[in-house]
PDB file of C-alpha atoms in Angstrom:
ATOM      1  CA  MET A   9       0.090   0.155   0.027  1.00  0.00           C
ATOM      2  CA  ASN A  10       2.131   2.999   0.989  1.00  0.00           C
ATOM      3  CA  GLU A  11       0.897   5.319  -1.531  1.00  0.00           C
ATOM      4  CA  ALA A  12       2.424   8.786  -1.075  1.00  0.00           C
ATOM      5  CA  ILE A  13      -0.148  11.400  -0.315  1.00  0.00           C
ATOM      6  CA  GLY A  14       0.748  14.703  -2.013  1.00  0.00           C
ATOM      7  CA  PRO A  15       0.936  18.035  -0.287  1.00  0.00           C
ATOM      8  CA  GLU A  16      -2.025  19.397  -2.065  1.00  0.00           C
ATOM      9  CA  GLN A  17      -4.310  16.348  -1.132  1.00  0.00           C
ATOM     10  CA  LEU A  18      -2.959  16.540   2.592  1.00  0.00           C
ATOM     11  CA  ASN A  19      -3.955  20.134   2.619  1.00  0.00           C
ATOM     12  CA  ALA A  20      -7.470  19.397   1.365  1.00  0.00           C
ATOM     13  CA  GLU A  21      -7.872  16.805   3.801  1.00  0.00           C
ATOM     14  CA  ARG A  22      -6.480  19.096   6.653  1.00  0.00           C
ATOM     15  CA  LYS A  23      -9.132  21.656   5.908  1.00  0.00           C
ATOM     16  CA  ALA A  24     -11.850  19.007   5.920  1.00  0.00           C
ATOM     17  CA  LEU A  25     -10.805  17.584   9.326  1.00  0.00           C
ATOM     18  CA  TYR A  26     -10.390  21.100  10.669  1.00  0.00           C
ATOM     19  CA  LEU A  27     -13.947  22.131   9.614  1.00  0.00           C
ATOM     20  CA  TYR A  28     -15.417  18.863  11.118  1.00  0.00           C
ATOM     21  CA  ALA A  29     -13.588  19.311  14.318  1.00  0.00           C
ATOM     22  CA  MET A  30     -14.727  22.897  14.670  1.00  0.00           C
ATOM     23  CA  VAL A  31     -18.449  21.771  14.297  1.00  0.00           C
ATOM     24  CA  ARG A  32     -17.819  19.223  16.940  1.00  0.00           C
ATOM     25  CA  LEU A  33     -15.465  21.025  19.356  1.00  0.00           C
ATOM     26  CA  ARG A  34     -16.273  24.673  18.526  1.00  0.00           C
ATOM     27  CA  ASP A  35     -12.809  25.816  19.743  1.00  0.00           C
ATOM     28  CA  PRO A  36     -10.234  26.656  17.002  1.00  0.00           C
ATOM     29  CA  GLY A  37      -7.234  25.854  19.168  1.00  0.00           C
ATOM     30  CA  LEU A  38      -8.529  22.480  20.235  1.00  0.00           C
ATOM     31  CA  ALA A  39      -9.742  21.722  16.606  1.00  0.00           C
ATOM     32  CA  GLU A  40      -6.067  22.760  15.465  1.00  0.00           C
ATOM     33  CA  ASP A  41      -4.507  20.439  17.836  1.00  0.00           C
ATOM     34  CA  VAL A  42      -6.573  17.545  17.392  1.00  0.00           C
ATOM     35  CA  VAL A  43      -6.166  17.739  13.568  1.00  0.00           C
ATOM     36  CA  GLN A  44      -2.416  17.800  13.941  1.00  0.00           C
ATOM     37  CA  GLU A  45      -2.429  14.909  16.075  1.00  0.00           C
ATOM     38  CA  THR A  46      -4.650  12.959  13.747  1.00  0.00           C
ATOM     39  CA  LEU A  47      -2.410  13.784  10.660  1.00  0.00           C
ATOM     40  CA  VAL A  48       0.654  12.701  12.606  1.00  0.00           C
ATOM     41  CA  ALA A  49      -0.876   9.588  13.747  1.00  0.00           C
ATOM     42  CA  ALA A  50      -2.287   8.835  10.160  1.00  0.00           C
ATOM     43  CA  LEU A  51       1.201   9.432   8.490  1.00  0.00           C
ATOM     44  CA  GLU A  52       2.691   7.121  11.159  1.00  0.00           C
ATOM     45  CA  THR A  53       0.243   4.321  10.329  1.00  0.00           C
ATOM     46  CA  LEU A  54      -0.211   5.066   6.634  1.00  0.00           C
ATOM     47  CA  SER A  55       0.921   1.524   5.894  1.00  0.00           C
ATOM     48  CA  ARG A  56      -2.191   0.149   7.521  1.00  0.00           C
ATOM     49  CA  PHE A  57      -4.464   2.229   5.306  1.00  0.00           C
ATOM     50  CA  GLU A  58      -5.728  -0.332   2.879  1.00  0.00           C
ATOM     51  CA  GLY A  59      -7.651   1.808   0.705  1.00  0.00           C
ATOM     52  CA  ARG A  60     -10.913  -0.120   1.434  1.00  0.00           C
ATOM     53  CA  SER A  61     -12.486   3.229   2.439  1.00  0.00           C
ATOM     54  CA  SER A  62     -11.640   6.462   0.992  1.00  0.00           C
ATOM     55  CA  LEU A  63      -8.652   8.356   2.528  1.00  0.00           C
ATOM     56  CA  ARG A  64     -11.097  10.922   3.989  1.00  0.00           C
ATOM     57  CA  THR A  65     -13.147   8.082   5.757  1.00  0.00           C
ATOM     58  CA  TRP A  66     -10.045   6.710   7.246  1.00  0.00           C
ATOM     59  CA  LEU A  67      -8.880  10.048   8.523  1.00  0.00           C
ATOM     60  CA  ILE A  68     -12.185  11.006  10.013  1.00  0.00           C
ATOM     61  CA  ALA A  69     -12.219   7.583  11.963  1.00  0.00           C
ATOM     62  CA  ILE A  70      -8.842   8.561  13.340  1.00  0.00           C
ATOM     63  CA  LEU A  71      -9.886  12.052  14.304  1.00  0.00           C
ATOM     64  CA  ARG A  72     -12.946  10.777  15.897  1.00  0.00           C
ATOM     65  CA  ASN A  73     -10.744   8.532  18.027  1.00  0.00           C
ATOM     66  CA  LYS A  74      -8.643  11.687  18.952  1.00  0.00           C
ATOM     67  CA  MET A  75     -11.697  13.624  19.867  1.00  0.00           C
ATOM     68  CA  SER A  76     -12.879  10.991  22.089  1.00  0.00           C
ATOM     69  CA  ASP A  77      -9.534  10.822  23.904  1.00  0.00           C
ATOM     70  CA  LEU A  78      -9.726  14.603  24.198  1.00  0.00           C
ATOM     71  CA  MET A  79     -13.221  14.556  25.629  1.00  0.00           C
ATOM     72  CA  ARG A  80     -12.313  11.693  28.099  1.00  0.00           C
ATOM     73  CA  ASP A  81      -9.380  13.791  29.251  1.00  0.00           C
ATOM     74  CA  ARG A  82     -11.504  16.821  29.923  1.00  0.00           C
ATOM     75  CA  GLN A  83     -14.828  15.684  31.221  1.00  0.00           C
ATOM     76  CA  ARG A  84     -15.821  19.033  31.690  1.00  0.00           C
ATOM     77  CA  LEU A  85     -19.288  20.655  31.273  1.00  0.00           C
ATOM     78  CA  VAL A  86     -18.523  21.621  27.710  1.00  0.00           C
ATOM     79  CA  PHE A  87     -18.135  18.198  26.692  1.00  0.00           C
ATOM     80  CA  ALA A  88     -20.847  16.689  28.534  1.00  0.00           C
ATOM     81  CA  GLU A  89     -23.296  17.301  25.651  1.00  0.00           C
ATOM     82  CA  LEU A  90     -21.196  15.300  23.181  1.00  0.00           C
ATOM     83  CA  LYS A  91     -22.876  12.184  24.275  1.00  0.00           C
ATOM     84  CA  ASP A  92     -26.266  11.216  22.527  1.00  0.00           C
ATOM     85  CA  ALA A  93     -28.073  13.371  25.154  1.00  0.00           C
ATOM     86  CA  ASP A  94     -31.705  14.474  24.575  1.00  0.00           C
ATOM     87  CA  GLU A  95     -31.338  15.177  20.610  1.00  0.00           C
ATOM     88  CA  GLU A  96     -34.714  13.365  20.538  1.00  0.00           C
ATOM     89  CA  GLY A  97     -36.542  16.074  22.343  1.00  0.00           C
ATOM     90  CA  SER A  98     -36.609  18.420  19.517  1.00  0.00           C
ATOM     91  CA  ASP A  99     -39.299  16.977  17.370  1.00  0.00           C
ATOM     92  CA  LEU A 100     -41.820  19.399  18.335  1.00  0.00           C
ATOM     93  CA  ASP A 101     -41.018  21.996  16.034  1.00  0.00           C
ATOM     94  CA  LEU A 102     -40.869  19.654  13.069  1.00  0.00           C
ATOM     95  CA  GLU A 103     -44.286  18.389  13.911  1.00  0.00           C
ATOM     96  CA  SER A 104     -45.446  21.901  13.680  1.00  0.00           C
ATOM     97  CA  LEU A 105     -44.554  22.243   9.965  1.00  0.00           C
ATOM     98  CA  PHE A 106     -47.391  19.778   9.112  1.00  0.00           C
ATOM     99  CA  ASP A 107     -51.017  19.759   9.783  1.00  0.00           C
ATOM    100  CA  GLY A 108     -52.921  16.716  11.415  1.00  0.00           C
ATOM    101  CA  ARG A 109     -53.020  15.103   7.919  1.00  0.00           C
ATOM    102  CA  GLY A 110     -49.296  15.507   7.045  1.00  0.00           C
ATOM    103  CA  ARG A 111     -49.925  18.478   4.711  1.00  0.00           C
ATOM    104  CA  TRP A 112     -47.589  21.687   4.878  1.00  0.00           C
ATOM    105  CA  GLN A 113     -48.982  24.332   7.427  1.00  0.00           C
ATOM    106  CA  GLU A 114     -50.107  27.062   5.363  1.00  0.00           C
ATOM    107  CA  SER A 115     -47.750  29.393   7.015  1.00  0.00           C
ATOM    108  CA  ARG A 116     -44.867  27.018   6.853  1.00  0.00           C
ATOM    109  CA  ARG A 117     -45.039  26.129   3.408  1.00  0.00           C
ATOM    110  CA  PRO A 118     -41.652  26.030   1.467  1.00  0.00           C
ATOM    111  CA  GLN A 119     -41.284  29.103  -0.671  1.00  0.00           C
ATOM    112  CA  THR A 120     -39.421  29.413  -3.968  1.00  0.00           C
ATOM    113  CA  TRP A 121     -35.997  30.454  -3.258  1.00  0.00           C
ATOM    114  CA  GLU A 122     -34.808  32.985  -5.736  1.00  0.00           C
ATOM    115  CA  ASP A 123     -31.213  32.516  -6.944  1.00  0.00           C
ATOM    116  CA  PRO A 124     -29.581  29.853  -4.608  1.00  0.00           C
ATOM    117  CA  GLU A 125     -26.483  29.737  -6.813  1.00  0.00           C
ATOM    118  CA  GLY A 126     -26.143  33.513  -6.522  1.00  0.00           C
ATOM    119  CA  ALA A 127     -26.155  33.576  -2.726  1.00  0.00           C
ATOM    120  CA  LEU A 128     -23.043  31.196  -2.695  1.00  0.00           C
ATOM    121  CA  GLU A 129     -21.181  34.186  -3.784  1.00  0.00           C
ATOM    122  CA  GLN A 130     -22.380  36.488  -0.997  1.00  0.00           C
ATOM    123  CA  GLN A 131     -20.409  36.703   2.113  1.00  0.00           C
ATOM    124  CA  GLU A 132     -23.636  37.569   4.236  1.00  0.00           C
ATOM    125  CA  PHE A 133     -25.207  34.368   2.986  1.00  0.00           C
ATOM    126  CA  TRP A 134     -22.388  32.263   4.428  1.00  0.00           C
ATOM    127  CA  LYS A 135     -22.703  34.116   7.850  1.00  0.00           C
ATOM    128  CA  VAL A 136     -26.283  33.035   7.846  1.00  0.00           C
ATOM    129  CA  PHE A 137     -25.495  29.513   6.710  1.00  0.00           C
ATOM    130  CA  GLN A 138     -23.139  29.205   9.780  1.00  0.00           C
ATOM    131  CA  GLU A 139     -25.613  30.798  12.134  1.00  0.00           C
ATOM    132  CA  CYS A 140     -28.251  28.310  10.887  1.00  0.00           C
ATOM    133  CA  LEU A 141     -25.992  25.338  11.389  1.00  0.00           C
ATOM    134  CA  ALA A 142     -24.793  26.316  14.901  1.00  0.00           C
ATOM    135  CA  PRO A 143     -28.145  25.643  16.952  1.00  0.00           C
ATOM    136  CA  LEU A 144     -28.339  22.018  15.696  1.00  0.00           C
ATOM    137  CA  PRO A 145     -27.620  19.547  18.284  1.00  0.00           C
ATOM    138  CA  PRO A 146     -24.033  18.536  18.395  1.00  0.00           C
ATOM    139  CA  ARG A 147     -24.545  14.976  17.218  1.00  0.00           C
ATOM    140  CA  THR A 148     -27.000  16.079  14.462  1.00  0.00           C
ATOM    141  CA  ALA A 149     -24.774  18.826  13.278  1.00  0.00           C
ATOM    142  CA  GLU A 150     -21.881  16.240  13.141  1.00  0.00           C
ATOM    143  CA  VAL A 151     -23.879  13.832  10.896  1.00  0.00           C
ATOM    144  CA  PHE A 152     -25.032  16.768   8.609  1.00  0.00           C
ATOM    145  CA  THR A 153     -21.438  18.025   8.352  1.00  0.00           C
ATOM    146  CA  LEU A 154     -20.099  14.569   7.411  1.00  0.00           C
ATOM    147  CA  ARG A 155     -22.625  14.018   4.780  1.00  0.00           C
ATOM    148  CA  GLU A 156     -23.445  17.161   3.252  1.00  0.00           C
ATOM    149  CA  VAL A 157     -20.346  19.152   3.792  1.00  0.00           C
ATOM    150  CA  LEU A 158     -17.591  16.472   3.569  1.00  0.00           C
ATOM    151  CA  GLY A 159     -19.487  14.177   1.317  1.00  0.00           C
ATOM    152  CA  GLU A 160     -19.019  10.928   3.219  1.00  0.00           C
ATOM    153  CA  PRO A 161     -21.048   8.088   2.125  1.00  0.00           C
ATOM    154  CA  ILE A 162     -23.904   7.296   4.702  1.00  0.00           C
ATOM    155  CA  GLU A 163     -22.614   3.732   5.458  1.00  0.00           C
ATOM    156  CA  ALA A 164     -19.129   5.269   6.321  1.00  0.00           C
ATOM    157  CA  ILE A 165     -20.943   7.675   8.643  1.00  0.00           C
ATOM    158  CA  CYS A 166     -23.003   4.976  10.510  1.00  0.00           C
ATOM    159  CA  LYS A 167     -19.794   2.812  10.830  1.00  0.00           C
ATOM    160  CA  ASN A 168     -17.757   5.533  12.296  1.00  0.00           C
ATOM    161  CA  LEU A 169     -20.393   6.865  14.540  1.00  0.00           C
ATOM    162  CA  GLU A 170     -21.749   3.329  15.444  1.00  0.00           C
ATOM    163  CA  ILE A 171     -25.381   4.338  14.763  1.00  0.00           C
ATOM    164  CA  THR A 172     -27.927   2.483  12.533  1.00  0.00           C
ATOM    165  CA  PRO A 173     -28.728   3.559   9.189  1.00  0.00           C
ATOM    166  CA  SER A 174     -32.290   4.538  10.107  1.00  0.00           C
ATOM    167  CA  ASN A 175     -30.915   6.564  13.116  1.00  0.00           C
ATOM    168  CA  CYS A 176     -28.744   8.345  10.662  1.00  0.00           C
ATOM    169  CA  SER A 177     -31.543   9.033   8.312  1.00  0.00           C
ATOM    170  CA  VAL A 178     -33.576  10.448  11.086  1.00  0.00           C
ATOM    171  CA  MET A 179     -30.886  12.849  11.963  1.00  0.00           C
ATOM    172  CA  LEU A 180     -30.135  13.988   8.588  1.00  0.00           C
ATOM    173  CA  TYR A 181     -33.958  14.484   7.986  1.00  0.00           C
ATOM    174  CA  ARG A 182     -34.086  16.721  11.136  1.00  0.00           C
ATOM    175  CA  ALA A 183     -30.987  18.694  10.239  1.00  0.00           C
ATOM    176  CA  ARG A 184     -32.201  19.394   6.669  1.00  0.00           C
ATOM    177  CA  MET A 185     -35.588  20.325   8.045  1.00  0.00           C
ATOM    178  CA  ARG A 186     -34.183  22.691  10.438  1.00  0.00           C
ATOM    179  CA  LEU A 187     -31.589  24.306   8.126  1.00  0.00           C
ATOM    180  CA  ARG A 188     -34.224  24.679   5.434  1.00  0.00           C
ATOM    181  CA  SER A 189     -36.572  26.613   7.721  1.00  0.00           C
ATOM    182  CA  CYS A 190     -33.689  28.643   9.105  1.00  0.00           C
ATOM    183  CA  LEU A 191     -32.403  29.461   5.627  1.00  0.00           C
ATOM    184  CA  GLU A 192     -35.806  30.405   4.359  1.00  0.00           C
ATOM    185  CA  GLU A 193     -36.436  32.660   7.464  1.00  0.00           C
ATOM    186  CA  ASN A 194     -33.166  34.492   7.441  1.00  0.00           C
ATOM    187  CA  TRP A 195     -32.172  34.510   3.899  1.00  0.00           C
ATOM    188  CA  PHE A 196     -34.483  33.233   1.111  1.00  0.00           C
ATOM    189  CA  GLY A 197     -37.940  34.306   2.514  1.00  0.00           C
ATOM    190  CA  GLY A 198     -39.078  36.791   0.093  1.00  0.00           C
ATOM    191  CA  ARG A 199     -36.390  39.348   0.428  1.00  0.00           C
ATOM    192  CA  PRO A 200     -35.756  40.884  -2.822  1.00  0.00           C
ATOM    193  CA  GLY A 201     -32.689  42.800  -3.391  1.00  0.00           C
ATOM    194  CA  ARG A 202     -30.497  40.696  -1.046  1.00  0.00           C
TER     195      ARG A 202
ATOM    196  CA  VAL B  19     -51.574   7.904  -0.078  1.00  0.00           C
ATOM    197  CA  ASP B  20     -48.585   9.871   0.848  1.00  0.00           C
ATOM    198  CA  SER B  21     -48.832  12.862   3.014  1.00  0.00           C
ATOM    199  CA  CYS B  22     -46.295  15.823   2.415  1.00  0.00           C
ATOM    200  CA  LYS B  23     -44.611  14.675   5.769  1.00  0.00           C
ATOM    201  CA  ASP B  24     -44.103  11.231   4.187  1.00  0.00           C
ATOM    202  CA  ILE B  25     -42.838  12.642   0.992  1.00  0.00           C
ATOM    203  CA  SER B  26     -40.443  15.017   2.723  1.00  0.00           C
ATOM    204  CA  LYS B  27     -38.873  12.075   4.423  1.00  0.00           C
ATOM    205  CA  LEU B  28     -38.634  10.179   1.253  1.00  0.00           C
ATOM    206  CA  ILE B  29     -36.972  13.295  -0.485  1.00  0.00           C
ATOM    207  CA  SER B  30     -34.228  13.414   2.356  1.00  0.00           C
ATOM    208  CA  MET B  31     -33.541   9.424   2.156  1.00  0.00           C
ATOM    209  CA  GLY B  32     -33.202  10.081  -1.566  1.00  0.00           C
ATOM    210  CA  MET B  33     -30.190  12.387  -0.882  1.00  0.00           C
ATOM    211  CA  ASP B  34     -28.573   9.456   0.989  1.00  0.00           C
ATOM    212  CA  ARG B  35     -29.465   6.185  -0.846  1.00  0.00           C
ATOM    213  CA  GLU B  36     -30.976   5.054  -3.941  1.00  0.00           C
ATOM    214  CA  LEU B  37     -34.713   4.866  -3.734  1.00  0.00           C
ATOM    215  CA  SER B  38     -36.376   1.748  -4.839  1.00  0.00           C
ATOM    216  CA  TRP B  39     -38.757   1.763  -7.971  1.00  0.00           C
ATOM    217  CA  SER B  40     -41.890   1.897  -6.030  1.00  0.00           C
ATOM    218  CA  GLU B  41     -40.481   4.864  -3.742  1.00  0.00           C
ATOM    219  CA  ARG B  42     -39.612   6.750  -7.042  1.00  0.00           C
ATOM    220  CA  VAL B  43     -43.135   6.293  -8.441  1.00  0.00           C
ATOM    221  CA  ARG B  44     -44.659   7.453  -5.110  1.00  0.00           C
ATOM    222  CA  LEU B  45     -42.343  10.309  -5.061  1.00  0.00           C
ATOM    223  CA  ARG B  46     -43.050  11.332  -8.751  1.00  0.00           C
ATOM    224  CA  LEU B  47     -46.726  11.087  -8.510  1.00  0.00           C
ATOM    225  CA  HIS B  48     -46.661  13.196  -5.347  1.00  0.00           C
ATOM    226  CA  LEU B  49     -44.342  15.938  -6.878  1.00  0.00           C
ATOM    227  CA  LEU B  50     -46.616  16.053 -10.031  1.00  0.00           C
ATOM    228  CA  MET B  51     -49.506  17.317  -7.965  1.00  0.00           C
ATOM    229  CA  CYS B  52     -47.801  18.992  -4.987  1.00  0.00           C
ATOM    230  CA  ARG B  53     -46.110  22.446  -5.483  1.00  0.00           C
ATOM    231  CA  ASN B  54     -44.915  22.722  -1.872  1.00  0.00           C
ATOM    232  CA  CYS B  55     -42.990  19.479  -1.949  1.00  0.00           C
ATOM    233  CA  THR B  56     -41.633  20.467  -5.244  1.00  0.00           C
ATOM    234  CA  GLU B  57     -40.265  23.450  -3.816  1.00  0.00           C
ATOM    235  CA  PHE B  58     -38.861  21.449  -0.877  1.00  0.00           C
ATOM    236  CA  ASP B  59     -37.202  19.107  -3.193  1.00  0.00           C
ATOM    237  CA  ARG B  60     -35.443  21.967  -4.823  1.00  0.00           C
ATOM    238  CA  GLN B  61     -34.386  23.449  -1.414  1.00  0.00           C
ATOM    239  CA  ILE B  62     -32.803  20.346  -0.150  1.00  0.00           C
ATOM    240  CA  LYS B  63     -30.910  20.130  -3.275  1.00  0.00           C
ATOM    241  CA  ALA B  64     -29.776  23.748  -2.807  1.00  0.00           C
ATOM    242  CA  ILE B  65     -28.652  22.957   0.865  1.00  0.00           C
ATOM    243  CA  ARG B  66     -26.554  20.094  -0.625  1.00  0.00           C
ATOM    244  CA  ASN B  67     -25.105  22.273  -3.181  1.00  0.00           C
ATOM    245  CA  ALA B  68     -24.404  25.074  -0.622  1.00  0.00           C
ATOM    246  CA  SER B  69     -22.844  22.605   1.865  1.00  0.00           C
ATOM    247  CA  GLY B  70     -20.518  21.262  -0.609  1.00  0.00           C
ATOM    248  CA  ALA B  71     -19.177  24.952  -1.228  1.00  0.00           C
ATOM    249  CA  PHE B  72     -19.124  25.480   2.456  1.00  0.00           C
ATOM    250  CA  LEU B  73     -15.684  23.929   2.994  1.00  0.00           C
ATOM    251  CA  ALA B  74     -13.940  25.931   0.409  1.00  0.00           C
ATOM    252  CA  ARG B  75     -15.801  29.279   1.605  1.00  0.00           C
ATOM    253  CA  TYR B  76     -14.885  28.455   5.134  1.00  0.00           C
ATOM    254  CA  PHE B  77     -11.122  28.848   4.351  1.00  0.00           C
ATOM    255  CA  GLY B  78     -11.315  31.016   1.258  1.00  0.00           C
ATOM    256  CA  GLY B  79     -13.303  33.930   2.624  1.00  0.00           C
ATOM    257  CA  GLY B  80     -15.228  35.738  -0.076  1.00  0.00           C
ATOM    258  CA  GLY B  81     -12.526  35.573  -2.748  1.00  0.00           C
ATOM    259  CA  GLY B  82     -13.522  32.178  -3.658  1.00  0.00           C
TER     260      GLY B  82
END
């Protein structure tokens, strides 16, 4: 195996890992440290990488281990939330999107989003995007980031996080529903000129 | 008959795995009749597109 990893690829993976660590830890210093450790560990054990998963999936597994170690070391309030804790309790707001027969509530109907491509060019949109991502429960945010931002296949996510595919689907559904509502309210919701 | 709620779940699942033939039929049938879910479907795809661009933006700032 021992395939060399080019500096460019390494840099791209470092960024992906950093973003993921930030979503999980919300601390730039810690995120930076844990990513460094991950890369060192990865380079040391590169010969064990067999290419059965993608390089990114493999690195994410190492990063998750490093983050778990970190959390074990610092069992403080900040990290107490990193367990599965009450991420179930947040379905009420999803239920309120639909009426008793499962139709969209009049006031919550999905609107037409004008120029979603154009939004990507605007600094202000990315601020809103991050603000919409921030209130997601940590584990939900983690699954969403792995799937949608880093493009991990769902099988790899389930395996890495040790959750069932249906659990994974439910978390992604919730994340998408919430992000959708938030973006609609704060960006796309009929605000011409933005 | 599927409700919008059922269909929204199906749309989300379709982003993560290939839907079965019957799921695809149910989905298309509903979308033909339902403007709200059609918009929802577009939005979910727009979110994927934006999320994919997020990584580069996160480091690149506004310059792209």
